[in-house]
Short mmCIF file of C-alpha atoms and ligand atoms in Angstrom, two decimals:
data_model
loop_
_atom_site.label_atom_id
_atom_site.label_comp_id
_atom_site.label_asym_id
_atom_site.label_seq_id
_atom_site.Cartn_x
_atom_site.Cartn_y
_atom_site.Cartn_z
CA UNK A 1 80.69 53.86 62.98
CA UNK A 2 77.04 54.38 63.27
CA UNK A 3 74.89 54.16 60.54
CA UNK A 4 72.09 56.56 60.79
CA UNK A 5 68.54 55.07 61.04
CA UNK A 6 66.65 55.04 57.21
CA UNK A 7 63.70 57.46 57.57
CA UNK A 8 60.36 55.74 56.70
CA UNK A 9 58.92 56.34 53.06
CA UNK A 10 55.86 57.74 52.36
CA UNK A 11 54.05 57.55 49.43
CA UNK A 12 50.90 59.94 49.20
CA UNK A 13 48.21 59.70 46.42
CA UNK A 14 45.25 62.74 45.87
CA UNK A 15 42.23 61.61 44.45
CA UNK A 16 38.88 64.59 43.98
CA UNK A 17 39.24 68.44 44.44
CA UNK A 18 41.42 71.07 44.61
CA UNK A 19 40.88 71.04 48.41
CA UNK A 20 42.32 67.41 48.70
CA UNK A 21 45.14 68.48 46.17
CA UNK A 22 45.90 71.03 48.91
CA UNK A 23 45.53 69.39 52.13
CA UNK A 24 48.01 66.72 50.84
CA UNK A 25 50.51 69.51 50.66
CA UNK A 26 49.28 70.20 54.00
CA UNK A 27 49.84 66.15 55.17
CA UNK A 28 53.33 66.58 53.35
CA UNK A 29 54.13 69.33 55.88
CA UNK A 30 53.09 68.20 58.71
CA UNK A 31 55.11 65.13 57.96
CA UNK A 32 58.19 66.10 57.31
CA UNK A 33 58.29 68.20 60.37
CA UNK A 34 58.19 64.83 62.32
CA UNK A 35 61.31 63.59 59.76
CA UNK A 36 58.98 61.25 57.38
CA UNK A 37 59.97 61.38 53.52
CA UNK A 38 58.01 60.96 50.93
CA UNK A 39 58.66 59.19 47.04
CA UNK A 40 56.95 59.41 44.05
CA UNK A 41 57.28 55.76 43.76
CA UNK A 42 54.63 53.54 45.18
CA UNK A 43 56.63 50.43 44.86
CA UNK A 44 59.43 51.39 47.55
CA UNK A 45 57.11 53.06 50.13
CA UNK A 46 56.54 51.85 53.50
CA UNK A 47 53.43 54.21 54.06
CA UNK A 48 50.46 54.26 50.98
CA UNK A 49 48.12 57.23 51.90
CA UNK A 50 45.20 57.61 50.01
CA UNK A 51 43.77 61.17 50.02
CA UNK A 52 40.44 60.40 49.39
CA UNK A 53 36.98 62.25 48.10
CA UNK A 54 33.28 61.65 48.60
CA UNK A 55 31.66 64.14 46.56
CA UNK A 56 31.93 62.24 43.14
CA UNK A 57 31.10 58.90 42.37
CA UNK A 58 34.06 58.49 39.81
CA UNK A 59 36.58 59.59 42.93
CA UNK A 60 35.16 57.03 45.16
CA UNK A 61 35.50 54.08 42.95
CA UNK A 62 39.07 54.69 42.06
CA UNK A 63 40.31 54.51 45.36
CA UNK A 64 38.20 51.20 45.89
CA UNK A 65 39.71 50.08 42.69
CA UNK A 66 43.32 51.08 43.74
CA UNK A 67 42.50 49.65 47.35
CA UNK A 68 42.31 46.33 45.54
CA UNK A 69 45.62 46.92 43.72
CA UNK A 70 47.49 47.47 46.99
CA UNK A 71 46.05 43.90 48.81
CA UNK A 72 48.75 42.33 46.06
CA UNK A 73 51.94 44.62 47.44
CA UNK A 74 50.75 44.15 51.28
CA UNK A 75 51.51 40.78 50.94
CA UNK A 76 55.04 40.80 49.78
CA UNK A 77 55.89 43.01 52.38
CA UNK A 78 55.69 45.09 55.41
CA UNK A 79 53.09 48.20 54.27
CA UNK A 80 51.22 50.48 56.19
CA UNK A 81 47.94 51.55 54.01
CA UNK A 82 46.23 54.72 55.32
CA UNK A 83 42.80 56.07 53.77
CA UNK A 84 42.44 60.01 54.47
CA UNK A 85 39.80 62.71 53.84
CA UNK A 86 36.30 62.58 52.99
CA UNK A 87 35.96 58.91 52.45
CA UNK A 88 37.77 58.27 55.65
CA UNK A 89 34.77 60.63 57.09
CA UNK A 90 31.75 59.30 55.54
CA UNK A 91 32.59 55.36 54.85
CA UNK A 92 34.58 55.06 58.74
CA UNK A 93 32.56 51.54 59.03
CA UNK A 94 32.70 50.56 55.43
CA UNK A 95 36.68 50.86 55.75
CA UNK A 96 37.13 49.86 59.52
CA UNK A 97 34.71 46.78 59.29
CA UNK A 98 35.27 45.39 55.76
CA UNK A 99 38.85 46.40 54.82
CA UNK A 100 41.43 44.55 56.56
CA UNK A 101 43.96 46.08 54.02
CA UNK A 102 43.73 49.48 55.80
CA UNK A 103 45.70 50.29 59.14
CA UNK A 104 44.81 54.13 59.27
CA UNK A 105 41.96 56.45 58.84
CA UNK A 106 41.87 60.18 59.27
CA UNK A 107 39.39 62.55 58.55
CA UNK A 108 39.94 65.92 56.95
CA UNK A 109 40.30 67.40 60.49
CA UNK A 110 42.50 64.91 62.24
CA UNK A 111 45.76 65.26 59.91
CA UNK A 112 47.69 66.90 63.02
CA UNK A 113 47.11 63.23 64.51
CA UNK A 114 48.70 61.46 61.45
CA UNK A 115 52.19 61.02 62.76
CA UNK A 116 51.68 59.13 65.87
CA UNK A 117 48.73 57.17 64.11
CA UNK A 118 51.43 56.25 61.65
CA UNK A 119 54.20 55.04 64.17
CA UNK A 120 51.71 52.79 66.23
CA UNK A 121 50.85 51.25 62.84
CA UNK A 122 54.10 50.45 61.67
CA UNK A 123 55.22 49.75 65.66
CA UNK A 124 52.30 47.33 65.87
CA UNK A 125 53.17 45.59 62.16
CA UNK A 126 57.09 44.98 63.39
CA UNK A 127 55.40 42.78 66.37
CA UNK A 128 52.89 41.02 64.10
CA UNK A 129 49.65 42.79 65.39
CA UNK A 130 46.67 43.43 63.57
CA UNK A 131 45.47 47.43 64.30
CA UNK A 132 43.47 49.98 62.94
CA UNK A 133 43.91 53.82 63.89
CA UNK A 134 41.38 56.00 63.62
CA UNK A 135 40.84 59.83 63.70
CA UNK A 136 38.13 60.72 62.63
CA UNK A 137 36.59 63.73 64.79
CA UNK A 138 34.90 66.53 63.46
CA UNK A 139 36.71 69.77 65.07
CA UNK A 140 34.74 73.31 65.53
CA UNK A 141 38.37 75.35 65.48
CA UNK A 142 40.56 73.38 62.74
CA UNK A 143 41.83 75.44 60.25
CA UNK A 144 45.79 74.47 60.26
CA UNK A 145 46.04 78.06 60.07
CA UNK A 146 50.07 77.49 61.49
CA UNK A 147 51.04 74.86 58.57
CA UNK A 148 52.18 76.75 55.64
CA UNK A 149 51.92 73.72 53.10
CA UNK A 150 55.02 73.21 51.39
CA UNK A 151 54.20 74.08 47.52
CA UNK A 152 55.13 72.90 44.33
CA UNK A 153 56.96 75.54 42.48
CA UNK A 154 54.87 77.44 39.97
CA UNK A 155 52.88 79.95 39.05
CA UNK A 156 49.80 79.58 41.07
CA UNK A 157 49.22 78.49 44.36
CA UNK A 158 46.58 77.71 46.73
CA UNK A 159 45.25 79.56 49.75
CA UNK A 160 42.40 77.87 52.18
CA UNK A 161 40.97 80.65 53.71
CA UNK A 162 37.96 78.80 55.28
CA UNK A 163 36.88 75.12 55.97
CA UNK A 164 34.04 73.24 55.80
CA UNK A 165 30.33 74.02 54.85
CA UNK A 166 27.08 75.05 56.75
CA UNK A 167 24.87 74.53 53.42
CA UNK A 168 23.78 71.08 53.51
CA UNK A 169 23.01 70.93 50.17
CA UNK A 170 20.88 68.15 50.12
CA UNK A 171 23.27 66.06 47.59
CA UNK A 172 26.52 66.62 49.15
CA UNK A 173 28.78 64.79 51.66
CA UNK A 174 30.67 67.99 52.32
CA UNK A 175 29.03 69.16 55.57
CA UNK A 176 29.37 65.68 57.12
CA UNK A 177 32.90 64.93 55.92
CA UNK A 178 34.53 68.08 56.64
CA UNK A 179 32.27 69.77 58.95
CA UNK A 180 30.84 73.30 59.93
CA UNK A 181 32.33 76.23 58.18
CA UNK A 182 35.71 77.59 59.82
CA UNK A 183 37.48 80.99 58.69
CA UNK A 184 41.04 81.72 59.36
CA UNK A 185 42.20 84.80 60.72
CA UNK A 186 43.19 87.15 57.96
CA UNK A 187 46.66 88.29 59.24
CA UNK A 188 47.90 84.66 58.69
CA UNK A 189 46.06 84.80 55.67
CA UNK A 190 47.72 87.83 54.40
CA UNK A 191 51.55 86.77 55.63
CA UNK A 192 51.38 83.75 53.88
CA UNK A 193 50.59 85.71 50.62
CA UNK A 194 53.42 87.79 51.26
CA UNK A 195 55.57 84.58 51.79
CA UNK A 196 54.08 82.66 48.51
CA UNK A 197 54.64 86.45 46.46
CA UNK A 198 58.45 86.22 47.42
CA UNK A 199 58.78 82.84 46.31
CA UNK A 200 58.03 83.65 43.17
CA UNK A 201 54.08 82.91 42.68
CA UNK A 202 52.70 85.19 40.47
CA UNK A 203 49.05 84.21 40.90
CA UNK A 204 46.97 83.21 44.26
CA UNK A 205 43.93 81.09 44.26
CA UNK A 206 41.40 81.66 47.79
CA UNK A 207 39.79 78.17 48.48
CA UNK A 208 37.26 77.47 50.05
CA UNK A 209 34.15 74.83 49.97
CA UNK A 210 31.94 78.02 50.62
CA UNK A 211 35.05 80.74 50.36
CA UNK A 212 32.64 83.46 49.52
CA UNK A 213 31.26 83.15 53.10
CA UNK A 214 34.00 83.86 54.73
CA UNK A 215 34.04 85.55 57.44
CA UNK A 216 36.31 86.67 60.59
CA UNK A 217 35.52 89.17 63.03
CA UNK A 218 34.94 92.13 60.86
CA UNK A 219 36.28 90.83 57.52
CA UNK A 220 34.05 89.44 55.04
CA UNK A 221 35.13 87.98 51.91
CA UNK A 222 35.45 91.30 49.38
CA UNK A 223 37.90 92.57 52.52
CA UNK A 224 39.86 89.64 52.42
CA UNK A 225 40.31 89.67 48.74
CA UNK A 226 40.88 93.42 48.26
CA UNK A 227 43.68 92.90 51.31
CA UNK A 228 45.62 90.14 49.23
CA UNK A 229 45.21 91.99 46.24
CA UNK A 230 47.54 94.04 47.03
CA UNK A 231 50.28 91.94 48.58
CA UNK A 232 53.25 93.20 46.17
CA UNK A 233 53.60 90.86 44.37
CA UNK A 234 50.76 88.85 43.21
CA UNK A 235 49.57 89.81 40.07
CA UNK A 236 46.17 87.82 39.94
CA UNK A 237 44.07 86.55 42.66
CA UNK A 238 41.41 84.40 42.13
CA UNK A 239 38.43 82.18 44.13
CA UNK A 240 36.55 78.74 44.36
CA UNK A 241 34.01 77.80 45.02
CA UNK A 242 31.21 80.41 45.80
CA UNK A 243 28.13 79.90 46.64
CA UNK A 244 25.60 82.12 45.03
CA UNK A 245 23.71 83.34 48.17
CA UNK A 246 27.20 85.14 49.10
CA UNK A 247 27.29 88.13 46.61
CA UNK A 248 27.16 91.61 48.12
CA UNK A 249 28.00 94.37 46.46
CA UNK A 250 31.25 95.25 47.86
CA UNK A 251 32.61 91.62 46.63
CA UNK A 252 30.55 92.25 42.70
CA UNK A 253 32.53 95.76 43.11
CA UNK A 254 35.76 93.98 43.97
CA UNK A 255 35.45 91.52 40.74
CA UNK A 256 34.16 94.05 38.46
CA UNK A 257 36.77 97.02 39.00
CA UNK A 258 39.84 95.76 40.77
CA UNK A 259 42.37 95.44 38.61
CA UNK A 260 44.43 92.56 40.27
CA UNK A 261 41.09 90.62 41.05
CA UNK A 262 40.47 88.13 38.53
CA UNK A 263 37.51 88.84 36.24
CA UNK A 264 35.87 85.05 36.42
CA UNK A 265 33.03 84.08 38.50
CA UNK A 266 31.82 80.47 38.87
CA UNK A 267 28.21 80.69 39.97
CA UNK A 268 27.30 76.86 40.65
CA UNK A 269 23.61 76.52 39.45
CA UNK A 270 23.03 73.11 39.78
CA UNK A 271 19.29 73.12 38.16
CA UNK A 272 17.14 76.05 36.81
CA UNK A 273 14.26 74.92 37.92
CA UNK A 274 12.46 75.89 40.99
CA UNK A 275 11.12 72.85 42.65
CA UNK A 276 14.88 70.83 42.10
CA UNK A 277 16.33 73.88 43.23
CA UNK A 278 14.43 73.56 46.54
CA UNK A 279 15.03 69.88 46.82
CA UNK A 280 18.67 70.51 46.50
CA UNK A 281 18.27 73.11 49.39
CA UNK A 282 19.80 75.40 47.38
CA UNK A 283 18.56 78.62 48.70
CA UNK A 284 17.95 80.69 45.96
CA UNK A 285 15.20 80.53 43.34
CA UNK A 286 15.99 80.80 39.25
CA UNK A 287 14.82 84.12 39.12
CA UNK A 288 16.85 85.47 42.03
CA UNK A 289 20.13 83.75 40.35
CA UNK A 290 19.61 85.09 37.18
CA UNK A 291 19.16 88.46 38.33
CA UNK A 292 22.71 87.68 40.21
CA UNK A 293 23.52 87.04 36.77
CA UNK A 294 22.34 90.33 35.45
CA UNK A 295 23.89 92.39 38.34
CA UNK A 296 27.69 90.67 37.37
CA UNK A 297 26.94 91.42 33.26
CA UNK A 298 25.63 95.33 33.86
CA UNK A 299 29.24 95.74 36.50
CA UNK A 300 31.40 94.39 33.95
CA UNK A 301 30.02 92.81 30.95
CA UNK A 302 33.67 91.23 30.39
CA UNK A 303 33.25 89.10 33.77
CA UNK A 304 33.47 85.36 32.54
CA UNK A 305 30.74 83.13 34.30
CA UNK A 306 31.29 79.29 34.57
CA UNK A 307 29.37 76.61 36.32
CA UNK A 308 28.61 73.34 37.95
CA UNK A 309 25.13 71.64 36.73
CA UNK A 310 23.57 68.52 38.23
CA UNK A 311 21.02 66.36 35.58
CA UNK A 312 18.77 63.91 37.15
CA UNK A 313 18.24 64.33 40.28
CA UNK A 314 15.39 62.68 42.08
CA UNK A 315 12.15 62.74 40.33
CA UNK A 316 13.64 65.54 38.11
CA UNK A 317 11.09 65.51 35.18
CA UNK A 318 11.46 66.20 31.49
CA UNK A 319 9.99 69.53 31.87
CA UNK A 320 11.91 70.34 34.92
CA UNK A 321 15.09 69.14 33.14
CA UNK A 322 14.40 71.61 30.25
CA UNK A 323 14.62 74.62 33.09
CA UNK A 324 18.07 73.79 33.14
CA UNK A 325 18.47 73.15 29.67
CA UNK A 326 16.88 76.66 29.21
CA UNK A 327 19.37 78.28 32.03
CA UNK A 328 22.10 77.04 30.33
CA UNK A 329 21.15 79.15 26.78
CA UNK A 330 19.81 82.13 28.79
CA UNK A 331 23.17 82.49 30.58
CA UNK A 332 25.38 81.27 27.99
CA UNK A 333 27.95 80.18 30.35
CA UNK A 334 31.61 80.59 29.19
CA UNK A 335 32.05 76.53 30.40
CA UNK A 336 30.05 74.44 33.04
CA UNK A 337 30.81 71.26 34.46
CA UNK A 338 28.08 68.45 34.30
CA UNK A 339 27.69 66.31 36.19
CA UNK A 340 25.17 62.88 36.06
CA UNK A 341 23.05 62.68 39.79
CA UNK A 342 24.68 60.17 41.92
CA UNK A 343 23.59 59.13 45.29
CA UNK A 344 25.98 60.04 47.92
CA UNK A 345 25.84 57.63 51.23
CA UNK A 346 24.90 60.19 54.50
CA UNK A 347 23.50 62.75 52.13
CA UNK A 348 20.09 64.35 52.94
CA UNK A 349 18.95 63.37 49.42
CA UNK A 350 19.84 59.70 50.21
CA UNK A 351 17.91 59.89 53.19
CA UNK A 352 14.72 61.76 52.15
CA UNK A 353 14.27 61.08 48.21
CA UNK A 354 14.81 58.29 46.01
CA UNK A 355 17.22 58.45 43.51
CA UNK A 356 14.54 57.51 40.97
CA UNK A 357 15.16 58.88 37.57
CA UNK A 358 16.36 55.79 35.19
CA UNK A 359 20.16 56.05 34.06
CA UNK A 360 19.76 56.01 30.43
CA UNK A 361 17.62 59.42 31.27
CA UNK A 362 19.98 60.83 33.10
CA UNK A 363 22.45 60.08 30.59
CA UNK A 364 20.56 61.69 27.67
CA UNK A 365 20.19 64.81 29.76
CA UNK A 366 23.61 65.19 30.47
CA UNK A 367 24.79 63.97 26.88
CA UNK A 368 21.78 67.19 25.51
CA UNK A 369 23.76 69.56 27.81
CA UNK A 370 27.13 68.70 27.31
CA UNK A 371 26.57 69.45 23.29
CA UNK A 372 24.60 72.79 24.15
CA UNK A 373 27.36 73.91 26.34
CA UNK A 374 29.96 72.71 23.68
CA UNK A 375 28.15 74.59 21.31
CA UNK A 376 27.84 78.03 23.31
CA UNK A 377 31.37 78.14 24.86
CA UNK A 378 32.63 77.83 21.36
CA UNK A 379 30.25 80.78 20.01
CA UNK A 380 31.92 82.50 23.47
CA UNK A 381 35.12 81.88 22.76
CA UNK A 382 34.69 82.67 18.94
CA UNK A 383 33.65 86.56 20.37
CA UNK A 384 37.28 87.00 21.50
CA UNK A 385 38.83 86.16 18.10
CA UNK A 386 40.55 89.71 16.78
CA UNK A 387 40.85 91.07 20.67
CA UNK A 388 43.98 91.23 22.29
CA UNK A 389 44.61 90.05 25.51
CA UNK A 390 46.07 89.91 28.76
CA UNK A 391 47.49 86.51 29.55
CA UNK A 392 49.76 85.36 32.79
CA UNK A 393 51.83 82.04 31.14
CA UNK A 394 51.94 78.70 32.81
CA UNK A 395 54.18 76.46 30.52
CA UNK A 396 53.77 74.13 27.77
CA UNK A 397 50.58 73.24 26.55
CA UNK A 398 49.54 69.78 27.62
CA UNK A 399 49.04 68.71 23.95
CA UNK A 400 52.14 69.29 22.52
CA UNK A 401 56.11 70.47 23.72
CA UNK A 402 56.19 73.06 20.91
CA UNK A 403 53.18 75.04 21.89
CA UNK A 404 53.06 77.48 24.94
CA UNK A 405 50.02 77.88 27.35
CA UNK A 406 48.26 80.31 29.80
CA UNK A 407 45.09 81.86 31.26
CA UNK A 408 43.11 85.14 30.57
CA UNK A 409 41.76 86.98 33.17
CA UNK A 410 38.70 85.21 32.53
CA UNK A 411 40.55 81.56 33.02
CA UNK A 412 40.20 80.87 29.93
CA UNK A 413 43.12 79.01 28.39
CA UNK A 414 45.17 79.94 25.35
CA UNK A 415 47.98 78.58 23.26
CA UNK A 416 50.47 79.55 20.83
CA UNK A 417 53.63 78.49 19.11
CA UNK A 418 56.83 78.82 21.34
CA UNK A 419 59.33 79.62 18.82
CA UNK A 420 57.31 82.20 17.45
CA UNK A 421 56.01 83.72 20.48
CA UNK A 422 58.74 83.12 23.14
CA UNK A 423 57.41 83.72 26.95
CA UNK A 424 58.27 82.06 30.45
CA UNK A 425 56.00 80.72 32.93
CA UNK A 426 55.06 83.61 35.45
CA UNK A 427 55.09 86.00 33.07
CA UNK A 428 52.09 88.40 32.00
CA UNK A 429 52.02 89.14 28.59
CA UNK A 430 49.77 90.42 25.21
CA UNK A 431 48.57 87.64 23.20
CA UNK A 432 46.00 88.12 20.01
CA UNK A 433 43.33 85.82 19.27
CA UNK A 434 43.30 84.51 15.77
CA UNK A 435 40.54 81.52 16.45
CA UNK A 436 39.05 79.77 19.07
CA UNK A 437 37.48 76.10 19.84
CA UNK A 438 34.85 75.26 22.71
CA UNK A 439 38.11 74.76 25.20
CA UNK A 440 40.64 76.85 23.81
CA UNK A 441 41.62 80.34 22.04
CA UNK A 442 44.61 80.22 20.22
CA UNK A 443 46.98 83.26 19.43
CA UNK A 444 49.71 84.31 16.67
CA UNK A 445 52.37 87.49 17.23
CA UNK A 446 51.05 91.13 17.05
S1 SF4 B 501 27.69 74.80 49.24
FE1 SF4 B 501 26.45 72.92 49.03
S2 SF4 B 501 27.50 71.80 47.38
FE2 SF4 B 501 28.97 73.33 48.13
S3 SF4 B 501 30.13 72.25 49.72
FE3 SF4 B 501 28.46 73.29 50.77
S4 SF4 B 501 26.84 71.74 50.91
FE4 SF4 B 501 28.30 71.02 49.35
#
């Protein structure tokens, strides 16, 4: 009797942002439609991808670091390494020229290509030949808009709506990894909400790396929200990331009043002061964003606004560093990511200004707004204590078994005691706030 021939393993691991989390579920598809399978377990795969970011410096030297971890396992056996994404992109010579170790490279827009990349790889190993793959083209039209990725069961899930970016912010990779900015058509959009509903998804999540510029024939972005809205079915529907330059007033009006839309805005500032902000490219000036700001509060004072700050970019000076600093109490975000300056290769920034501002200063500005923000989202969070809220549960808490957790409107996260509060993931229910930290509000029964 024949036996029937053992599929080949792959292993796939995600490193950066959401995106890359969800174009790996995209690679998974894609892949098993050509009869691949995939294991959790490194140690019996034939095929190591490595979904791979650019953006952050701590992204890019993990996957260096576990580069160097997989020379070990190549040599006790046949292994097919593949590096995918952004640093695929950006580093193409880096990897092709000084990494033996790696036999594939595809960029975020060559993933359709992946399966006969993969064969010739593992079809030139068997006959003892060394070869490198590589897609790495930069595509006008790709938007995989006819892979539905295959999702983890839970209680969100992920919708690209657009790709790439036409910003060119002048610190960011993202332009030159995954090229210019791509909509999908909304009908696809729109059935595959309807499909993710019936599965049991309570909440959907529109991503994008400029989602609030999307655009397709006569849909804009506040359309395409409204639309999935109201897809029976999902409860809460959410975006990330916007760009602040992309606010009309039918998408503020969508936030503010529609009841299914998600009242939580992150507004990326990246510096409040005016000269940075121009270096950055950025587009907007501090007092145009903060009268953004004011527009959002006088719609719906409840909105929750988070965002992304960079400290120490070039020739940023102490004065120019205490704009930010200033922003940050003006605004009293609800939570903002910091983030130190670091000099991404093929960046505009790289090319055009030195990265000159000494590390220890960069870390003291990041270390003076990490405490101020610590400080004000706990005063933020302290304002809900006493209210009652709405709260859509995703499943234990991550710090311990016997505590429940899930997110406000606002995406802010609370816990409380399982046994005395019994819920199940997917579920919307009441919770009241009895105190709060900087990360966290914590609830008690009625
Ligand atoms: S908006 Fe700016 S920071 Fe965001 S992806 Fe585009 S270029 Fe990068």
């Amino acid at each position: 009797m024949k036996t029937k021939p053992v599929p080949p393993q792959i292993h796939i691991e995600t490193f950066g942002c959401q995106m890359n989390e969800y174009d790996s579920e995209l690679v998974r598809t894609l892949l098993k439609r050509k009869g691949y399978v995939f294991t959790e377990d490194r140690e019996c795969a034939d095929i190591i991808l490595m979904n791979t970011c650019a953006i952050r410096e701590n992204a890019h030297t993990k996957v260096y670091t576990h580069l160097s971890d997989l020379k070990a396992l190549k040599k006790t056996r046949p292994l097919v390494v593949g590096v995918l994404g952004c640093m695929a992109q950006n580093l193409k010579e880096d990897l092709t020229n000084k990494e033996p170790l790696v036999d594939i490279l595809a960029g975020p827009d060559s993933y359709r290509q992946l399966p006969i990349l993969i064969s010739n790889a593992m079809r030139a190993q068997q006959q003892g030949e060394k070869s490198k793959g590589l897609a790495v083209d930069l595509s006008e039209y790709e938007t995989y808009d006819d892979i539905v990725p295959e999702r983890v069961p839970g209680v969100n899930a992920w919708i690209a709506v657009m790709r790439g970016c036409d910003n060119f912010c002048s610190f960011c990779v993202v332009p030159y990894t995954r090229g210019r900015e791509r909509s999908r058509d909304p009908e696809g959009i729109i059935e595959e909400a309807g499909q993710i509903a019936a599965q049991g998804f309570k909440q959907i999540t529109l991503l994008g790396q400029n989602v609030n510029s999307y655009r397709s024939g006569d849909w804009d972005f506040a359309h395409l929200i409204t639309a999935l809205a109201k897809v029976p079915g999902v409860e809460r529907a959410r975006f990330t990331l916007p760009h602040p330059k992309d606010f009309p007033t039918s998408l503020l009006e969508a936030v503010a009043f529609h009841p299914r839309i998600c009242k939580h805005i992150h507004l990326p500032s990246q510096s409040g002061n005016d000269r940075i902000l121009g270096m950055m490219n950025r587009t907007y000036t501090r007092r145009e964003y903060l009268l953004l700001v004011d527009r959002i509060r006088s719609m719906n004072p409840d909105i929750v606004l988070t965002t992304d700050i960079i400290a120490g970019f070039c020739s940023e000076t102490d004065a120019e560093f205490s704009d930010t600093y200033r922003l940050l109490e003006e605004v009293r975000y609800h939570s903002a990511f910091i983030f130190l300056y670091s000099e991404r290769t093929n960046t505009i920034a790289a090319r055009k200004f030195p990265d000159d501002v000494p590390a220890q200063i960069k870390s003291q500005r990041v270390t003076a707004l990490v405490e101020l923000q610590r400080r004000i989202s706990t005063e933020r969070n302290r304002e809900y204590v006493g209210a009652t809220l709405s709260v859509l549960v995703e499943g234990d808490a991550k710090k311990s078994p016997l505590q429940a957790m899930g997110k406000t409107d606002g995406n802010i996260t609370v816990v409380w005691n399982k046994t005395a509060l019994p819920s199940q993931p997917g579920q919307l229910v009441t919770r009241e706030i009895y105190d709060a930290s900087a990360s966290t509000l914590y609830a008690r029964a009625l």
